[in-house]
XYZ file of C-alpha atoms in Angstrom:
609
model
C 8.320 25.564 -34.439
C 11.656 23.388 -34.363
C 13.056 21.816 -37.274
C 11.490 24.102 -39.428
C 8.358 22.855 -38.958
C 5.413 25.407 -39.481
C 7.554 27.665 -41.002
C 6.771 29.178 -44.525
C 7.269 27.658 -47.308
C 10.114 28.487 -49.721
C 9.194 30.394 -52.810
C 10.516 29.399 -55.665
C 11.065 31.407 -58.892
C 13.393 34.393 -59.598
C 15.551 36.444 -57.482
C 14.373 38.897 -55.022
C 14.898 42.850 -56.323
C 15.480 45.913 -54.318
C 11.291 46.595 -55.632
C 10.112 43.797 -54.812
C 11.524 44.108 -50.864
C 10.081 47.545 -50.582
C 7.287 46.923 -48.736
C 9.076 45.092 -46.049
C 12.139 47.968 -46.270
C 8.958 50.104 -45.698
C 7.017 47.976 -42.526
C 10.851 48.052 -40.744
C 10.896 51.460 -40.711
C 7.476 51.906 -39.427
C 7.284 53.370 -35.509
C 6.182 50.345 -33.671
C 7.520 47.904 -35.991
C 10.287 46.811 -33.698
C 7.845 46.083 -30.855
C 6.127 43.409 -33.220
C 9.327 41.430 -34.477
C 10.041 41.177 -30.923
C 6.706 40.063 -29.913
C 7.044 37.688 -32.903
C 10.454 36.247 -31.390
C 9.275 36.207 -27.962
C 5.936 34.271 -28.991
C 7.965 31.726 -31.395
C 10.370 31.060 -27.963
C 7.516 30.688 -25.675
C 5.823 28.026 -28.362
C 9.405 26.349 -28.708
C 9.473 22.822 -27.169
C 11.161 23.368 -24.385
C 9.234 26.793 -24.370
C 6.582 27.870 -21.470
C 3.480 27.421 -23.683
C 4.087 23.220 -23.449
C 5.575 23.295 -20.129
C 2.408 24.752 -18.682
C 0.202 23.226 -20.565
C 2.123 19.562 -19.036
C 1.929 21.424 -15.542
C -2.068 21.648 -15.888
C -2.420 18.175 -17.521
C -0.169 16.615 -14.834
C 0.875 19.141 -12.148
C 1.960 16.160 -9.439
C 4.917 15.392 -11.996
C 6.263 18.862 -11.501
C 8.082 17.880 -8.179
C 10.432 15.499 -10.614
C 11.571 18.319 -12.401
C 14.205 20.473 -11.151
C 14.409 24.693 -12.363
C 17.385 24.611 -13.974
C 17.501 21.395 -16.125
C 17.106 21.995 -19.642
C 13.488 19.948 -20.899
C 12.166 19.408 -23.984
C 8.209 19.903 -22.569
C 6.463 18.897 -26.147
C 8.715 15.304 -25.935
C 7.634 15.145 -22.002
C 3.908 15.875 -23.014
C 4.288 13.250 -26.181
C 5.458 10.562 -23.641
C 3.391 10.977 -20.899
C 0.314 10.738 -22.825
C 1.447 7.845 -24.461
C 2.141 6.007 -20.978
C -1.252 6.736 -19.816
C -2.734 5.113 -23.086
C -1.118 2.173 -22.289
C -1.148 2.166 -18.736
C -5.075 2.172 -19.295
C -5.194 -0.554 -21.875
C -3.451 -2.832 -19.844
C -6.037 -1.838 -16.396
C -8.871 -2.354 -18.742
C -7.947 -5.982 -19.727
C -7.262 -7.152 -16.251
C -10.925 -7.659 -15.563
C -10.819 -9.849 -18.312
C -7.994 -12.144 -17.682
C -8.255 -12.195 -13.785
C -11.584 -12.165 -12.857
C -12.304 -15.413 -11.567
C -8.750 -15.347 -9.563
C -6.608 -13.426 -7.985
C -3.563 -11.668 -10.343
C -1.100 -14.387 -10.709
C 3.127 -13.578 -9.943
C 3.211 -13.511 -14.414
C 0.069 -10.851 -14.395
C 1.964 -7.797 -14.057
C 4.595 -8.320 -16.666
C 3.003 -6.031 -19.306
C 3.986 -3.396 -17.053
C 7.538 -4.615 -16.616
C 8.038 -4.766 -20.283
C 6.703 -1.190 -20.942
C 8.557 1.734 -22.483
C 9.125 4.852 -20.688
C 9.309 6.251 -17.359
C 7.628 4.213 -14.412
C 6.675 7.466 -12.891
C 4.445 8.610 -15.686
C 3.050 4.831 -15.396
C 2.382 5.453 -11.408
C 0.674 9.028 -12.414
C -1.421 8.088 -14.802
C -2.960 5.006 -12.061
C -3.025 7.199 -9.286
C -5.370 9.977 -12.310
C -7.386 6.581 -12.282
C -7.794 5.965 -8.670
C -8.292 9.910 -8.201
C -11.427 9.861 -11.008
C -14.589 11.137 -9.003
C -17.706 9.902 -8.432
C -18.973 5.967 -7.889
C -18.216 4.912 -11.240
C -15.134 2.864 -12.679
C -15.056 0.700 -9.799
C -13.317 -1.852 -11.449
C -10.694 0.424 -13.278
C -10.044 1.572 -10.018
C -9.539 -1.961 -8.069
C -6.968 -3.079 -11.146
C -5.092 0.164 -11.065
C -4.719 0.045 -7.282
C -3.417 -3.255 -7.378
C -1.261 -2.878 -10.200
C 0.022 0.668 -8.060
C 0.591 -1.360 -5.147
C 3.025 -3.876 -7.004
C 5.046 -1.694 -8.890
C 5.475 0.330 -5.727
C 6.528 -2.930 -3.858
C 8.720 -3.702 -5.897
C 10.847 -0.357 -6.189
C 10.870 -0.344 -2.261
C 11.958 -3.916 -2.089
C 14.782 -3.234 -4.334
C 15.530 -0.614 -2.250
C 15.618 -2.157 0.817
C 17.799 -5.224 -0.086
C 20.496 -2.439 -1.537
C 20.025 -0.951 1.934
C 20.851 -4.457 3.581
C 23.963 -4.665 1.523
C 25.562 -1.371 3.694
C 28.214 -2.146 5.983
C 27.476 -3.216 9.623
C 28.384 0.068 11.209
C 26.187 2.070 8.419
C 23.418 3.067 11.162
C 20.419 4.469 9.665
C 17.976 3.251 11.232
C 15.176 5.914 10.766
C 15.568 4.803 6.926
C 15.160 1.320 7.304
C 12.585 1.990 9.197
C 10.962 4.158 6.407
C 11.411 1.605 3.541
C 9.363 -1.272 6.207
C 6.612 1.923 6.178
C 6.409 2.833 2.913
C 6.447 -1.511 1.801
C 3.599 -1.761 3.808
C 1.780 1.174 2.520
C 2.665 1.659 -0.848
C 0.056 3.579 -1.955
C 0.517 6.324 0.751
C 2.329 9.263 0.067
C 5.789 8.475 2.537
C 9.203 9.482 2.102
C 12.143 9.712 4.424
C 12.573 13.221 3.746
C 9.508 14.365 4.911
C 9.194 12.293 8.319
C 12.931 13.510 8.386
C 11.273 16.906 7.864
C 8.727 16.480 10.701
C 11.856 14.789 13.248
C 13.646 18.208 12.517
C 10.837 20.176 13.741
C 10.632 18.349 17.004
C 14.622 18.980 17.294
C 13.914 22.404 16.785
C 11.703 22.488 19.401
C 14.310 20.765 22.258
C 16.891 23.189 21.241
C 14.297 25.884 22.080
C 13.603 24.311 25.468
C 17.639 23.279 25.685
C 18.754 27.689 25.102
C 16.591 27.459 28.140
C 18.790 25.224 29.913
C 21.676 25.694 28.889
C 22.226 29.074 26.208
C 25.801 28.114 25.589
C 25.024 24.099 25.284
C 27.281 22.758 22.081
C 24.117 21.366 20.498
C 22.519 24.412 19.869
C 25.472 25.159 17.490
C 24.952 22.004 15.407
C 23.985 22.947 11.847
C 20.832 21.226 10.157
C 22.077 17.589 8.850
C 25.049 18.023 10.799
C 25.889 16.043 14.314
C 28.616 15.274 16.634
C 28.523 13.532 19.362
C 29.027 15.569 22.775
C 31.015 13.763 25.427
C 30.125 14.877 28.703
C 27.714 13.725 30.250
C 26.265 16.188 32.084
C 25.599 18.091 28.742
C 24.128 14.828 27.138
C 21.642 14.604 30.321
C 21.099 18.117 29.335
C 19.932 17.242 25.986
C 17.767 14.077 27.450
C 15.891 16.362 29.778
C 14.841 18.674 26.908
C 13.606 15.833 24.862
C 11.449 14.183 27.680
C 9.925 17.462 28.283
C 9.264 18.438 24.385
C 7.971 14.750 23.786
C 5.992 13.774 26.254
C 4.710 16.984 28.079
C 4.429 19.554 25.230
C 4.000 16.990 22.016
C 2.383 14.593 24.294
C 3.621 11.299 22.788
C 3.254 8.175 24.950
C 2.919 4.573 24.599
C -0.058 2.947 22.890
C -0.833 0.647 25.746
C -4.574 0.864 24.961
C -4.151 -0.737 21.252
C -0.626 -2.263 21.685
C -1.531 -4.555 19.311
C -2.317 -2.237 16.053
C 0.211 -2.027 13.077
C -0.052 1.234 12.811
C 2.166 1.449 15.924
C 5.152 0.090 13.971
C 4.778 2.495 10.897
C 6.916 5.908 11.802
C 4.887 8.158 9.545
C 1.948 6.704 11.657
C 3.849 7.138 15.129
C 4.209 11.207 14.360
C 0.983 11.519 13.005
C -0.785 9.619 15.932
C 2.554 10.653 18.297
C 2.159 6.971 19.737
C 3.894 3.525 19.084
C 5.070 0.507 20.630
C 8.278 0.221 22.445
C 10.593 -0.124 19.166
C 9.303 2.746 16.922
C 8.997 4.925 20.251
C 12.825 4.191 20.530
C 13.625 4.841 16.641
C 12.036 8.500 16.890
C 13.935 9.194 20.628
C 17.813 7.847 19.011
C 17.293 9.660 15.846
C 16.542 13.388 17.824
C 18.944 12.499 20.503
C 22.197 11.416 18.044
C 20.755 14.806 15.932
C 21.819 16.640 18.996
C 24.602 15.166 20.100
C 23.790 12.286 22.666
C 25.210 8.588 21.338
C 22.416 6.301 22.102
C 22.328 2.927 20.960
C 19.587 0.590 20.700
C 19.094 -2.630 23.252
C 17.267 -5.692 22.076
C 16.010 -6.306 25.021
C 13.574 -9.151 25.469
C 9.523 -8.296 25.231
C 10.244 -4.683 25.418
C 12.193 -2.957 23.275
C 15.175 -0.303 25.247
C 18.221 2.183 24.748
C 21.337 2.518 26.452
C 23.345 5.262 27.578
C 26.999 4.917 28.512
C 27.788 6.658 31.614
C 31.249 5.292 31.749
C 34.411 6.696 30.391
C 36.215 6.777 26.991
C 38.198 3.637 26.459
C 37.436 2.031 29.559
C 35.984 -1.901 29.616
C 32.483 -1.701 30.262
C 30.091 -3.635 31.508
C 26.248 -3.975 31.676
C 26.612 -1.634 35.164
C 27.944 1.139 33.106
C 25.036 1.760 31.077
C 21.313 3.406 31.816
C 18.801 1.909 30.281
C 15.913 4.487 28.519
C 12.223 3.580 27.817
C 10.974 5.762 25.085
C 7.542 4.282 25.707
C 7.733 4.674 29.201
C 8.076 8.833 28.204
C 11.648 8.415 28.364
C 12.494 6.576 32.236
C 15.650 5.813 33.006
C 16.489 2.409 34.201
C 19.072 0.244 35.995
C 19.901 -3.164 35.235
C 17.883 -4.536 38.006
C 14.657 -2.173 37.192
C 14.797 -3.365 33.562
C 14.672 -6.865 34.728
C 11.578 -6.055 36.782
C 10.022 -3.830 33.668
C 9.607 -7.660 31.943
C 9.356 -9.687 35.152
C 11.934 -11.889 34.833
C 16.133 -12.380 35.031
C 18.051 -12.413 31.848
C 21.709 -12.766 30.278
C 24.329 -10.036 30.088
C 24.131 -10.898 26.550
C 20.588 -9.536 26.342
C 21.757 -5.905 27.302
C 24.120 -5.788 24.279
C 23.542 -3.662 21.384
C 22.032 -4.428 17.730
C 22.657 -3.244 14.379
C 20.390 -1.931 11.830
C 19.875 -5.296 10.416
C 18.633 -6.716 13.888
C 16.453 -3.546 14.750
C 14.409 -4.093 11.271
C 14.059 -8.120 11.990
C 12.376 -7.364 15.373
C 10.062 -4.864 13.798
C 8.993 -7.549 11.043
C 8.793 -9.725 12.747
C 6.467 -7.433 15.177
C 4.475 -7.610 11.919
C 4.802 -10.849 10.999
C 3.113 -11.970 14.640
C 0.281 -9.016 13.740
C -0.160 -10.488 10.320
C -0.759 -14.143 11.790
C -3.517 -13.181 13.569
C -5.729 -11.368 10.872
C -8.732 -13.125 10.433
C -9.708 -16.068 7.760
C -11.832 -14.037 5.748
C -8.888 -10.952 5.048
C -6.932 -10.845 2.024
C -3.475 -11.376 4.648
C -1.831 -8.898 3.359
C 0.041 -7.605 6.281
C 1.005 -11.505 6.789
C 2.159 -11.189 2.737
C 4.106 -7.842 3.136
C 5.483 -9.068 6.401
C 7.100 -12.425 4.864
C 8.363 -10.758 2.107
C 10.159 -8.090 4.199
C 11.568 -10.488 6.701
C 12.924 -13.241 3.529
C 14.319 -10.316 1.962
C 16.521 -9.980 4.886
C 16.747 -13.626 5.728
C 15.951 -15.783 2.507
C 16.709 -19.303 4.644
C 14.229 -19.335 6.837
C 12.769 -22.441 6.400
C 9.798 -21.990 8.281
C 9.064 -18.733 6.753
C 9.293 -20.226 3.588
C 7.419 -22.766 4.194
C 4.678 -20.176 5.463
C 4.453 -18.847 2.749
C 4.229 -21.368 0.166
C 1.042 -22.806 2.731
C -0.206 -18.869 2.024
C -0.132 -19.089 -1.889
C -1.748 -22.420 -1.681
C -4.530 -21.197 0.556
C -5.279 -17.610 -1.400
C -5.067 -19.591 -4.591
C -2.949 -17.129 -6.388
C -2.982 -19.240 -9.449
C -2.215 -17.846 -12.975
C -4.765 -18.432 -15.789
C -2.657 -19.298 -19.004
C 0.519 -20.807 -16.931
C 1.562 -22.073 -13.928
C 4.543 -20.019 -13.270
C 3.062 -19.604 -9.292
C 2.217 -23.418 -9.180
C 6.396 -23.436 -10.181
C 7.324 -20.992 -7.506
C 5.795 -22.944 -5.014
C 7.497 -25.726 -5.982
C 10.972 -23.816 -6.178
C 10.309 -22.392 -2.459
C 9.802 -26.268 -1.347
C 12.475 -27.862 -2.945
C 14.376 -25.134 -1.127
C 13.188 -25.866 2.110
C 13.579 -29.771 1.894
C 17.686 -28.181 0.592
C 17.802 -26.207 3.616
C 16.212 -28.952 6.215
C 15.384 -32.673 4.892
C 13.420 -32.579 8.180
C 10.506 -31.097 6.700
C 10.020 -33.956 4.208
C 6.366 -34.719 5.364
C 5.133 -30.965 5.106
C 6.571 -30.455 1.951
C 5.571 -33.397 0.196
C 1.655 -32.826 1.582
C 2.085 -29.566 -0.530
C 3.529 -31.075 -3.091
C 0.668 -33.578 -3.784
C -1.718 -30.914 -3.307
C 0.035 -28.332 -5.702
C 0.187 -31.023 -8.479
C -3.402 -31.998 -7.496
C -4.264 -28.173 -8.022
C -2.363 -28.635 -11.754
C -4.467 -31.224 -12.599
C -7.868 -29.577 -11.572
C -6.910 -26.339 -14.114
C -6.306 -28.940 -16.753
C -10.024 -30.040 -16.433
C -11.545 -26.600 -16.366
C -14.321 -26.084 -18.664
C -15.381 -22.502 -19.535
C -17.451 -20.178 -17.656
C -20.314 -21.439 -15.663
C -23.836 -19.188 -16.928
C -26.394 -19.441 -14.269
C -29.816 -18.254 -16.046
C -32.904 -17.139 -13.647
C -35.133 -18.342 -16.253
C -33.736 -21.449 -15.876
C -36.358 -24.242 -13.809
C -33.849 -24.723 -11.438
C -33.215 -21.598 -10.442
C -36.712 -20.757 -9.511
C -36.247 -20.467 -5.919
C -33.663 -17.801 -6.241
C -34.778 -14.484 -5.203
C -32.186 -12.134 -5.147
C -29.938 -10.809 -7.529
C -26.238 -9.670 -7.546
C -25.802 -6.112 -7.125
C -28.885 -5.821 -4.759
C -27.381 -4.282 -1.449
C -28.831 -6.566 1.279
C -29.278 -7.170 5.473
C -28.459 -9.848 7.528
C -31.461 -10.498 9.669
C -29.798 -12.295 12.457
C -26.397 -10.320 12.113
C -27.324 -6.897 11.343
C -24.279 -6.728 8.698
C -24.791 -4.573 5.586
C -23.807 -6.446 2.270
C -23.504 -6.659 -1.286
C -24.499 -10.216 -3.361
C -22.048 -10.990 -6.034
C -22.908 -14.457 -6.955
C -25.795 -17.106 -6.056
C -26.130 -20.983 -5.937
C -30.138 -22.376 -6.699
C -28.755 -24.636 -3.151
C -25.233 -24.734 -0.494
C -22.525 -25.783 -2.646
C -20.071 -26.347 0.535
C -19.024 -29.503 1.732
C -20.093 -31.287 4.553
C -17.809 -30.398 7.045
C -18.645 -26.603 6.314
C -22.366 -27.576 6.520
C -22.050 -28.867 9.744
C -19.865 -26.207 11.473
C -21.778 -23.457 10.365
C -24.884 -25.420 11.885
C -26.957 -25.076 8.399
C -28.934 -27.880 9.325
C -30.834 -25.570 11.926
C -32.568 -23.456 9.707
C -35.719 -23.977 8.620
C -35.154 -24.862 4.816
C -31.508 -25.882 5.831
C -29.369 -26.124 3.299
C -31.260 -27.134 0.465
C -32.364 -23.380 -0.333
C -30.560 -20.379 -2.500
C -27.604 -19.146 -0.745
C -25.650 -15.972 -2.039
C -21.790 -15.001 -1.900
C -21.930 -11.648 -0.192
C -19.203 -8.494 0.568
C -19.983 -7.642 3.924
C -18.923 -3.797 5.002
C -16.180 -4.901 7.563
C -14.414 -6.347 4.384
C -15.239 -10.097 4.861
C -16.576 -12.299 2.316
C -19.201 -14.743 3.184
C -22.136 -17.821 2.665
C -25.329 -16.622 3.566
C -28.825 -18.521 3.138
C -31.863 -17.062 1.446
C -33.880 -17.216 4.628
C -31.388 -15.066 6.190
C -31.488 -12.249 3.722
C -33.421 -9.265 3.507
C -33.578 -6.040 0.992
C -31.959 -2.912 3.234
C -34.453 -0.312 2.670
C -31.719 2.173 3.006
C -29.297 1.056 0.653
C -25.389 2.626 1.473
C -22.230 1.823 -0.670
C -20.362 -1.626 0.904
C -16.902 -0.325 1.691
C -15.036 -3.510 0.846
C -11.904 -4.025 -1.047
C -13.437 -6.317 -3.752
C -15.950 -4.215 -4.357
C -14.457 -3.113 -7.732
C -13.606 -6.737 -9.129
C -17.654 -7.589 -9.319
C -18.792 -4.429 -9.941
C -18.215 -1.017 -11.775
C -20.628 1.436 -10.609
C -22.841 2.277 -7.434
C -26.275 4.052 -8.644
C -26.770 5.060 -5.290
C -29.708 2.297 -4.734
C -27.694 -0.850 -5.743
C -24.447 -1.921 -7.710
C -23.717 -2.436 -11.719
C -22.035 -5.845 -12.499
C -18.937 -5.588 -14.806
C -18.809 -7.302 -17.774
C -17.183 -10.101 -16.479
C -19.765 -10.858 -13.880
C -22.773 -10.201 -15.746
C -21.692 -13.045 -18.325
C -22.017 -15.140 -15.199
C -25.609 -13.859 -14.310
C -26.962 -12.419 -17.803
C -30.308 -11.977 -16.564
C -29.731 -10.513 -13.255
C -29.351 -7.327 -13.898
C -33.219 -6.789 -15.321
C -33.995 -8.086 -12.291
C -32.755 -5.618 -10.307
C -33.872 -2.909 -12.039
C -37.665 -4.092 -11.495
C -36.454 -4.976 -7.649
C -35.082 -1.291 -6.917
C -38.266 0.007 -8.901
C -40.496 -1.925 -6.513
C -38.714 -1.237 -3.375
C -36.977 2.001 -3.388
C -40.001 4.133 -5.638
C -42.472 2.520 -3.662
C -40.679 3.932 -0.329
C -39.974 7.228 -1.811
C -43.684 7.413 -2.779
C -44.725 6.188 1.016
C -42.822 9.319 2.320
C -44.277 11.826 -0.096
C -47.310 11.175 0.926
């Protein structure tokens, strides 16, 4: 081993004679001999650190960390190995105590900072989550919630630095397929998206028009353009060339088009999504058609035109002054038609201004797709985390950190999610911050932001009176109506929805206004009867009343996010309370036990006989 280490020890005493290295002299000249002292040396540089002993045994531990490692650096494998399992001891310590400190809210803007402050590289971090998330089977449910959320923000947070670097490039830097990545891979953080493979996956479809162009045109200049390498090809009969093999590759042999049927679907805006489902919306359709037609040759530009997003191609010459006349307009969602002035005006049904037809940098091509998201995030429904709505005002601020409405937006969102920390207040601050920097930007807003204001202090004050954590016993008198227990997986008799109880009140805790919408005073024991927080399979969380409720006699696992912050296994029958919720309801659990013995044995029985 290095350093000595593992070697033999020095003997100490008097010198070495000729006799007493005889037997050695004798084993060197042995036949064969050789062959071992090389076998020794070989062996002692396999087992050296930065030998092939350690680097395969870190290959089998972790083989997705391989792809971070190039062939010919030099790496010291037993230091790698040394690190890497000391980030994954820490990584889980801090996933195990974020049960603990966040249970009863959501993780606050200060929750994440022991994994800011940690030693070591973030990507052995990332692995050893992602080991977490992997883990089979239905237990660690709650490892795996805290891991995935702690994933998704130190993901965020990489690509958001990334992005605002991005913004920083000059005006006529015009990548758009990579600001168009980082808005993807922001947005899904936890999928596996990079530009160089949906770069990887454009250069296959350009491989396939230059097939279709030799067909056209053998001697065509494109076909001589080396991968990563472009020019732009001036006439324009070639470039109309070029177009005519793309609208046959795309839309008759790939067989992209529009999504017209579910125009309204993020998914359209992601571009990993767009080749994978080869459909999109008007702007992402464009993004994929500019980046395989400037790849080949043909200078497209993109056309922020009003409700539908367009490209323009300059049929007028070099240095001339052009006008809107000298340009068709192409509708990559239309499978690549090629409009006039007066047919684009027709496409959205109404006249517009020459200014309209003009074309837009990067920045402006990644504010219309947020802002695509932004509208798609606003109309989630009341009962969804918002996260589109969160990732969406974070990517558009990032780009435009003035926006006083936006701002404002969001400051009403972290009031409504309650994102509140447990041991400070540093959100209850940032709130503040964002709406002293709105009433900065636009004294106009005074009455908005002072009715958060009260209500943010009002929230400041309500922490400050907090007891502990509220116990509810069964044995308790009052609690004597309540039969069901969390963990049970339930029906909806009126509904039909499948669902998982994580908490119970002995009677309906809302407020009167809730009481009344929801029409509570209908049923039969109205609202003074047990009614149970539920996870409902299409990801909602609701209110329902006892008399609604029954057992599901074929009990299936509730695919819901929160699933893993009440609960940390799935027997296959019902759900196992973490520790954290079965302080709250100590003597549910037994409960259930004798419920699932009752119902589930007794059915098994019923259809063995």
């Amino acid at each position: 081993r290095e350093d000595g280490e593992g070697a033999a020890p020095e003997v100490r005493g008097e010198p070495e004679t000729v006799e007493s290295q005889r037997p050695c002299l004798v084993l060197l000249c042995c036949p064969g001999w050789s062959a071992v002292v090389y076998t020794c040396r070989r062996l002692r540089e396999l087992c050296q650190s930065s030998g092939k002993v350690w680097k395969e045994q870190f290959r089998v531990r972790w083989p997705s960390l391989m792809k971070h490692y190039s062939p010919t650096d030099y790496v010291n494998w037993l230091e790698e190995y040394k690190v890497r399992q000391k980030a994954g001891l820490e990584a889980r310590k801090i996933v195990a105590s974020f049960s603990k400190r966040f249970f009863s809210e959501h993780v606050p803007c200060n929750g994440f900072s022991d994994i800011e402050n940690l030693e070591g590289p973030e990507i052995f971090f990332e692995d050893e989550l992602v080991c977490i998330l992997n883990m089979e089977g239905r237990k660690a449910l709650t490892w795996k919630y805290y891991a995935k959320k702690i994933l998704y923000y130190l993901r965020q947070q990489k690509i958001l630095n990334n992005l605002k670097a991005f913004l920083q490039q000059p005006d006529d830097y015009e990548s758009y397929l990579e600001g168009a990545v980082y808005i993807d891979q922001y947005c899904n953080p936890l999928s596996d998206i990079s530009l160089k493979d949906i770069q990887a996956q454009i250069d296959s479809i350009v491989e396939l028009v230059c097939k279709t162009l030799r067909g056209i045109n053998s001697r065509h200049p494109s076909l001589a353009f080396k991968a990563g390498e472009s020019s732009m090809i001036m006439e324009i009969e070639l470039q109309s060339q070029v177009l005519d093999a793309m609208n046959y590759v795309l839309y008759d042999q790939l067989k992209f088009k529009g999504n017209r049927m579910d125009y309204y679907n993020a998914l359209n805006l992601y571009m990993h999504q767009v080749l994978i489902r080869r459909t999109g919306i008007p702007i992402s359709m464009s993004l994929l058609y500019l980046t395989i037609a400037r790849q080949l040759g043909v200078p497209l530009e993109p056309v922020n035109f009003p409700s539908h997003f367009l490209l323009r191609w300059c049929q007028g010459a070099e240095g001339a002054t052009l006008d809107i006349f000298d340009y068709i307009y192409i509708d990559a969602f239309g499978k690549g038609k090629q409009l006039t002035v007066k047919e684009c005006e027709y496409l959205i049904g109404q006249h517009v201004t020459a200014a309209l037809y003009g074309v837009v940098n990067v920045k402006k091509v990644l504010q219309r797709m947020v802002g695509n998201l932004l509208s798609l995030g606003k109309r989630e429904g009341i009962d969804q985390s918002y996260q589109l709505l969160r990732d969406s005002l974070d990517l558009y601020l990032a780009m435009y950190p003035d926006q006083v409405q936006l701002l404002l937006l969001q400051a009403r969102l972290y009031f409504h999610l309650g994102i509140w920390p447990e041991k400070s207040f540093c959100l209850v601050l940032k709130v503040l911050d964002i709406l002293q920097h709105i009433q900065t930007l636009d004294p106009g807003q005074h009455g908005a932001v002072g009715y958060l204001v009260q209500h943010t202090l009002e929230h400041i004050e309500r922490k400050k009176e907090e007891v502990g954590v509220e116990v509810k016993l069964r044995s308790d008198e009052k609690h004597r109506d309540v039969c069901y227990s969390i963990g049970l997986i339930m029906k909806h008799k009126r509904y039909g929805y499948n669902c998982v109880i994580y908490g119970w009140d002995p009677t309906c805790m809302m407020g009167h206004e809730w009481i009344r919408n929801m029409n509570v005073h209908s049923l039969p024991h109205g609202h003074h009867q047990p009614f149970y927080n539920v996870l409902v399979e299409d990801g909602s969380c609701r209110y329902a009343a006892q008399e609604n409720l029954e057992y599901n006699v074929e009990p299936q696992e509730i695919s819901h996010p929160d699933v893993g912050r009440y609960f940390s296994e799935f027997t296959g029958t019902h759900y196992i309370p973490n520790a954290e919720l079965e302080i709250r309801y100590p003597e549910d659990l037994e409960f259930v036990y004798e419920t699932v013995q009752n119902i589930y044995s007794a059915k098994k029985e019923s259809i063995d006989e």
